[in-house]
Tab-separated table of C-alpha atoms and ligand atoms in Angstrom:
chain	number	residue	atom	x	y	z
A	1	UNK	CA	135.564	49.326	168.486
A	2	UNK	CA	132.812	51.885	169.008
A	3	UNK	CA	129.708	50.795	170.937
A	4	UNK	CA	126.465	50.528	169.010
A	5	UNK	CA	123.611	52.506	170.495
A	6	UNK	CA	120.000	51.869	169.545
A	7	UNK	CA	117.755	54.915	169.741
A	8	UNK	CA	114.985	54.358	172.279
A	9	UNK	CA	113.533	57.879	172.437
A	10	UNK	CA	114.466	60.287	169.610
A	11	UNK	CA	115.337	63.929	170.257
A	12	UNK	CA	112.122	65.335	168.717
A	13	UNK	CA	109.984	63.159	170.974
A	14	UNK	CA	111.944	64.225	174.067
A	15	UNK	CA	111.675	67.911	173.160
A	16	UNK	CA	107.935	67.648	172.541
A	17	UNK	CA	107.411	65.873	175.875
A	18	UNK	CA	109.541	68.432	177.760
A	19	UNK	CA	107.345	71.197	176.323
A	20	UNK	CA	104.236	69.408	177.606
A	21	UNK	CA	105.773	68.958	181.067
A	22	UNK	CA	106.776	72.644	181.174
A	23	UNK	CA	103.224	73.692	180.301
A	24	UNK	CA	101.766	71.433	182.996
A	25	UNK	CA	104.156	72.705	185.668
A	26	UNK	CA	103.536	76.328	184.596
A	27	UNK	CA	99.835	75.704	185.017
A	28	UNK	CA	100.086	73.812	188.342
A	29	UNK	CA	102.353	76.472	189.918
A	30	UNK	CA	100.723	79.578	188.387
A	31	UNK	CA	101.709	82.748	190.268
A	32	UNK	CA	104.561	81.027	192.135
A	33	UNK	CA	108.335	80.922	191.944
A	34	UNK	CA	109.930	77.512	191.575
A	35	UNK	CA	113.245	76.065	192.689
A	36	UNK	CA	114.531	73.298	190.434
A	37	UNK	CA	116.696	71.035	192.559
A	38	UNK	CA	118.673	69.370	189.805
A	39	UNK	CA	120.371	66.077	190.652
A	40	UNK	CA	123.876	65.943	189.179
A	41	UNK	CA	125.148	64.880	186.906
A	42	UNK	CA	122.491	63.098	184.896
A	43	UNK	CA	119.558	65.499	185.191
A	44	UNK	CA	121.329	68.710	184.188
A	45	UNK	CA	120.525	68.472	180.460
A	46	UNK	CA	116.855	67.762	181.181
A	47	UNK	CA	116.574	70.436	183.904
A	48	UNK	CA	117.963	73.157	181.614
A	49	UNK	CA	115.705	72.223	178.691
A	50	UNK	CA	112.679	72.129	181.004
A	51	UNK	CA	113.538	75.464	182.638
A	52	UNK	CA	113.956	77.136	179.225
A	53	UNK	CA	110.423	76.162	178.235
A	54	UNK	CA	108.766	77.500	181.389
A	55	UNK	CA	107.268	80.947	181.723
A	56	UNK	CA	107.319	81.030	185.556
A	57	UNK	CA	110.509	82.191	187.288
A	58	UNK	CA	112.748	79.141	187.827
A	59	UNK	CA	115.696	79.187	190.237
A	60	UNK	CA	118.343	76.501	189.846
A	61	UNK	CA	120.006	74.599	192.693
A	62	UNK	CA	122.082	71.442	192.408
A	63	UNK	CA	122.625	68.356	194.526
A	64	UNK	CA	124.584	65.171	193.997
A	65	UNK	CA	123.458	62.095	195.885
A	66	UNK	CA	124.448	58.464	195.906
A	67	UNK	CA	122.510	55.736	197.646
A	68	UNK	CA	124.380	52.660	198.785
A	69	UNK	CA	122.769	49.382	199.700
A	70	UNK	CA	124.553	47.828	202.700
A	71	UNK	CA	124.302	44.075	203.312
A	72	UNK	CA	121.661	44.344	205.989
A	73	UNK	CA	120.458	47.889	205.594
A	74	UNK	CA	117.828	49.432	203.391
A	75	UNK	CA	120.366	51.807	201.861
A	76	UNK	CA	122.330	54.861	202.901
A	77	UNK	CA	122.388	58.264	201.345
A	78	UNK	CA	125.675	60.044	200.747
A	79	UNK	CA	125.401	63.674	199.632
A	80	UNK	CA	128.404	64.575	197.471
A	81	UNK	CA	126.903	68.047	196.948
A	82	UNK	CA	124.174	69.518	199.111
A	83	UNK	CA	122.140	72.739	199.393
A	84	UNK	CA	121.683	74.759	202.590
A	85	UNK	CA	118.275	74.922	204.288
A	86	UNK	CA	118.000	78.670	203.403
A	87	UNK	CA	117.864	77.762	199.693
A	88	UNK	CA	114.819	75.565	200.258
A	89	UNK	CA	112.836	76.591	203.352
A	90	UNK	CA	109.485	78.134	202.427
A	91	UNK	CA	110.067	77.617	198.681
A	92	UNK	CA	108.229	75.568	196.084
A	93	UNK	CA	110.807	72.921	195.240
A	94	UNK	CA	110.793	70.458	192.353
A	95	UNK	CA	113.492	67.791	192.401
A	96	UNK	CA	114.536	67.210	188.788
A	97	UNK	CA	115.905	63.708	188.145
A	98	UNK	CA	117.119	61.825	185.073
A	99	UNK	CA	115.703	58.387	185.842
A	100	UNK	CA	113.896	56.718	188.732
A	101	UNK	CA	114.977	53.078	188.923
A	102	UNK	CA	114.778	51.204	192.258
A	103	UNK	CA	113.450	54.375	193.903
A	104	UNK	CA	116.075	54.227	196.656
A	105	UNK	CA	117.931	57.440	195.843
A	106	UNK	CA	114.880	59.647	195.515
A	107	UNK	CA	113.040	58.278	198.520
A	108	UNK	CA	116.080	59.208	200.629
A	109	UNK	CA	116.585	62.565	198.915
A	110	UNK	CA	112.911	63.446	199.307
A	111	UNK	CA	113.018	62.778	203.067
A	112	UNK	CA	116.147	64.897	203.410
A	113	UNK	CA	114.687	67.825	201.471
A	114	UNK	CA	111.377	67.613	203.359
A	115	UNK	CA	113.318	67.977	206.628
A	116	UNK	CA	114.346	71.445	205.363
A	117	UNK	CA	110.752	72.700	205.274
A	118	UNK	CA	109.979	73.573	201.657
A	119	UNK	CA	106.554	75.193	201.045
A	120	UNK	CA	105.924	72.268	198.677
A	121	UNK	CA	107.945	69.440	197.177
A	122	UNK	CA	107.437	67.525	193.932
A	123	UNK	CA	109.571	65.228	191.786
A	124	UNK	CA	109.958	65.487	188.020
A	125	UNK	CA	111.904	62.778	186.190
A	126	UNK	CA	112.665	62.461	182.487
A	127	UNK	CA	112.494	58.674	182.705
A	128	UNK	CA	110.771	56.195	185.001
A	129	UNK	CA	111.711	52.504	185.096
A	130	UNK	CA	108.569	51.850	187.072
A	131	UNK	CA	108.796	48.057	186.983
A	132	UNK	CA	112.248	48.174	188.659
A	133	UNK	CA	111.132	49.623	192.001
A	134	UNK	CA	112.585	48.041	195.142
A	135	UNK	CA	111.036	50.678	197.416
A	136	UNK	CA	107.684	52.287	196.638
A	137	UNK	CA	108.145	55.689	195.005
A	138	UNK	CA	105.974	57.769	192.681
A	139	UNK	CA	107.173	60.793	190.712
A	140	UNK	CA	104.785	63.717	190.163
A	141	UNK	CA	105.857	64.595	186.601
A	142	UNK	CA	107.250	61.856	184.367
A	143	UNK	CA	108.543	62.240	180.820
A	144	UNK	CA	108.565	58.613	179.706
A	145	UNK	CA	107.984	55.271	181.400
A	146	UNK	CA	110.527	52.760	180.067
A	147	UNK	CA	111.495	49.113	180.649
A	148	UNK	CA	114.477	47.768	182.573
A	149	UNK	CA	117.152	48.350	179.891
A	150	UNK	CA	120.192	50.411	180.900
A	151	UNK	CA	119.862	53.661	178.968
A	152	UNK	CA	122.275	56.467	178.059
A	153	UNK	CA	122.074	59.925	176.520
A	154	UNK	CA	120.306	63.178	177.306
A	155	UNK	CA	122.457	63.429	180.438
A	156	UNK	CA	122.618	59.748	181.332
A	157	UNK	CA	126.022	58.104	181.290
A	158	UNK	CA	127.758	54.797	180.977
A	159	UNK	CA	131.052	55.235	182.851
A	160	UNK	CA	130.683	59.008	182.252
A	161	UNK	CA	130.328	58.458	178.493
A	162	UNK	CA	127.371	59.330	176.242
A	163	UNK	CA	125.829	62.095	178.387
A	164	UNK	CA	125.815	64.501	175.433
A	165	UNK	CA	123.851	62.286	173.046
A	166	UNK	CA	120.739	64.294	172.074
A	167	UNK	CA	118.535	61.182	172.352
A	168	UNK	CA	117.984	58.367	174.871
A	169	UNK	CA	119.443	55.073	173.687
A	170	UNK	CA	120.379	51.549	174.711
A	171	UNK	CA	124.012	50.398	174.474
A	172	UNK	CA	124.127	47.093	172.631
B	201	5GP	P1	117.608	54.408	192.025
B	201	5GP	O1	118.053	54.798	193.382
B	201	5GP	O2	116.233	54.875	191.653
B	201	5GP	O3	117.788	52.938	191.761
B	201	5GP	O4	118.693	54.990	191.080
B	201	5GP	C1	118.588	56.058	190.348
B	201	5GP	C2	119.939	56.426	189.769
B	201	5GP	O5	120.645	55.294	189.215
B	201	5GP	C3	119.681	57.350	188.633
B	201	5GP	O6	119.567	58.674	189.085
B	201	5GP	C4	120.873	57.088	187.734
B	201	5GP	O7	121.950	57.868	188.164
B	201	5GP	C5	121.179	55.613	187.945
B	201	5GP	N1	120.509	54.798	186.904
B	201	5GP	C6	119.461	53.965	187.058
B	201	5GP	N2	119.105	53.417	185.888
B	201	5GP	C7	119.944	53.919	184.956
B	201	5GP	C8	120.080	53.732	183.535
B	201	5GP	O8	119.370	52.989	182.855
B	201	5GP	N3	121.077	54.435	182.924
B	201	5GP	C9	121.915	55.272	183.595
B	201	5GP	N4	122.849	55.890	182.898
B	201	5GP	N5	121.813	55.478	184.934
B	201	5GP	C10	120.842	54.796	185.605
B	202	MG	MG1	120.052	60.508	188.735
B	203	MG	MG1	125.485	57.479	186.311
């Protein structure tokens, strides 16, 4: 039987918000070139839509990171896909993420990218489950703050399914 998915954020609302974010980033980085460091796989739909609405030159790079929580550790970062320092050093980098949940993944990723000497580093996430933080982490550009439901669509998956839904929804 097919899963039922309740729409949480409809496509029109997402598109309107992405346009606002693009305008803000355009304004904040006026006169600069930007590297979007898109976190695979979830953020690729969002990153492309955001890039298309910007007027500044946007360069695309991709990383894939997983953070694991060991029994007695505060979490380990495993990079399944990484970028070389030359792609980042001296550049204005914006990490583009699908959702910030516990904050573990991005706090590790941010440290790693900072160690490669970008000219500046910011984080832009489509979604922020702010109440779910386990480690303190603040994004710089946030599309929507949501609750603790597990969401799918607009790039986000459930066992690799539902990424291509044009809206963000909750699997019932
Ligand atoms: P964090 O390290 O912040 O807990 O985890 C962030 C990652 O967990 C996200 O980039 C995403 O891959 C996954 N994640 C967290 N919450 C959700 C959710 O509601 N739906 C989906 N599909 N993935 C989620
Ligand atoms: Mg992600
Ligand atoms: Mg996933």
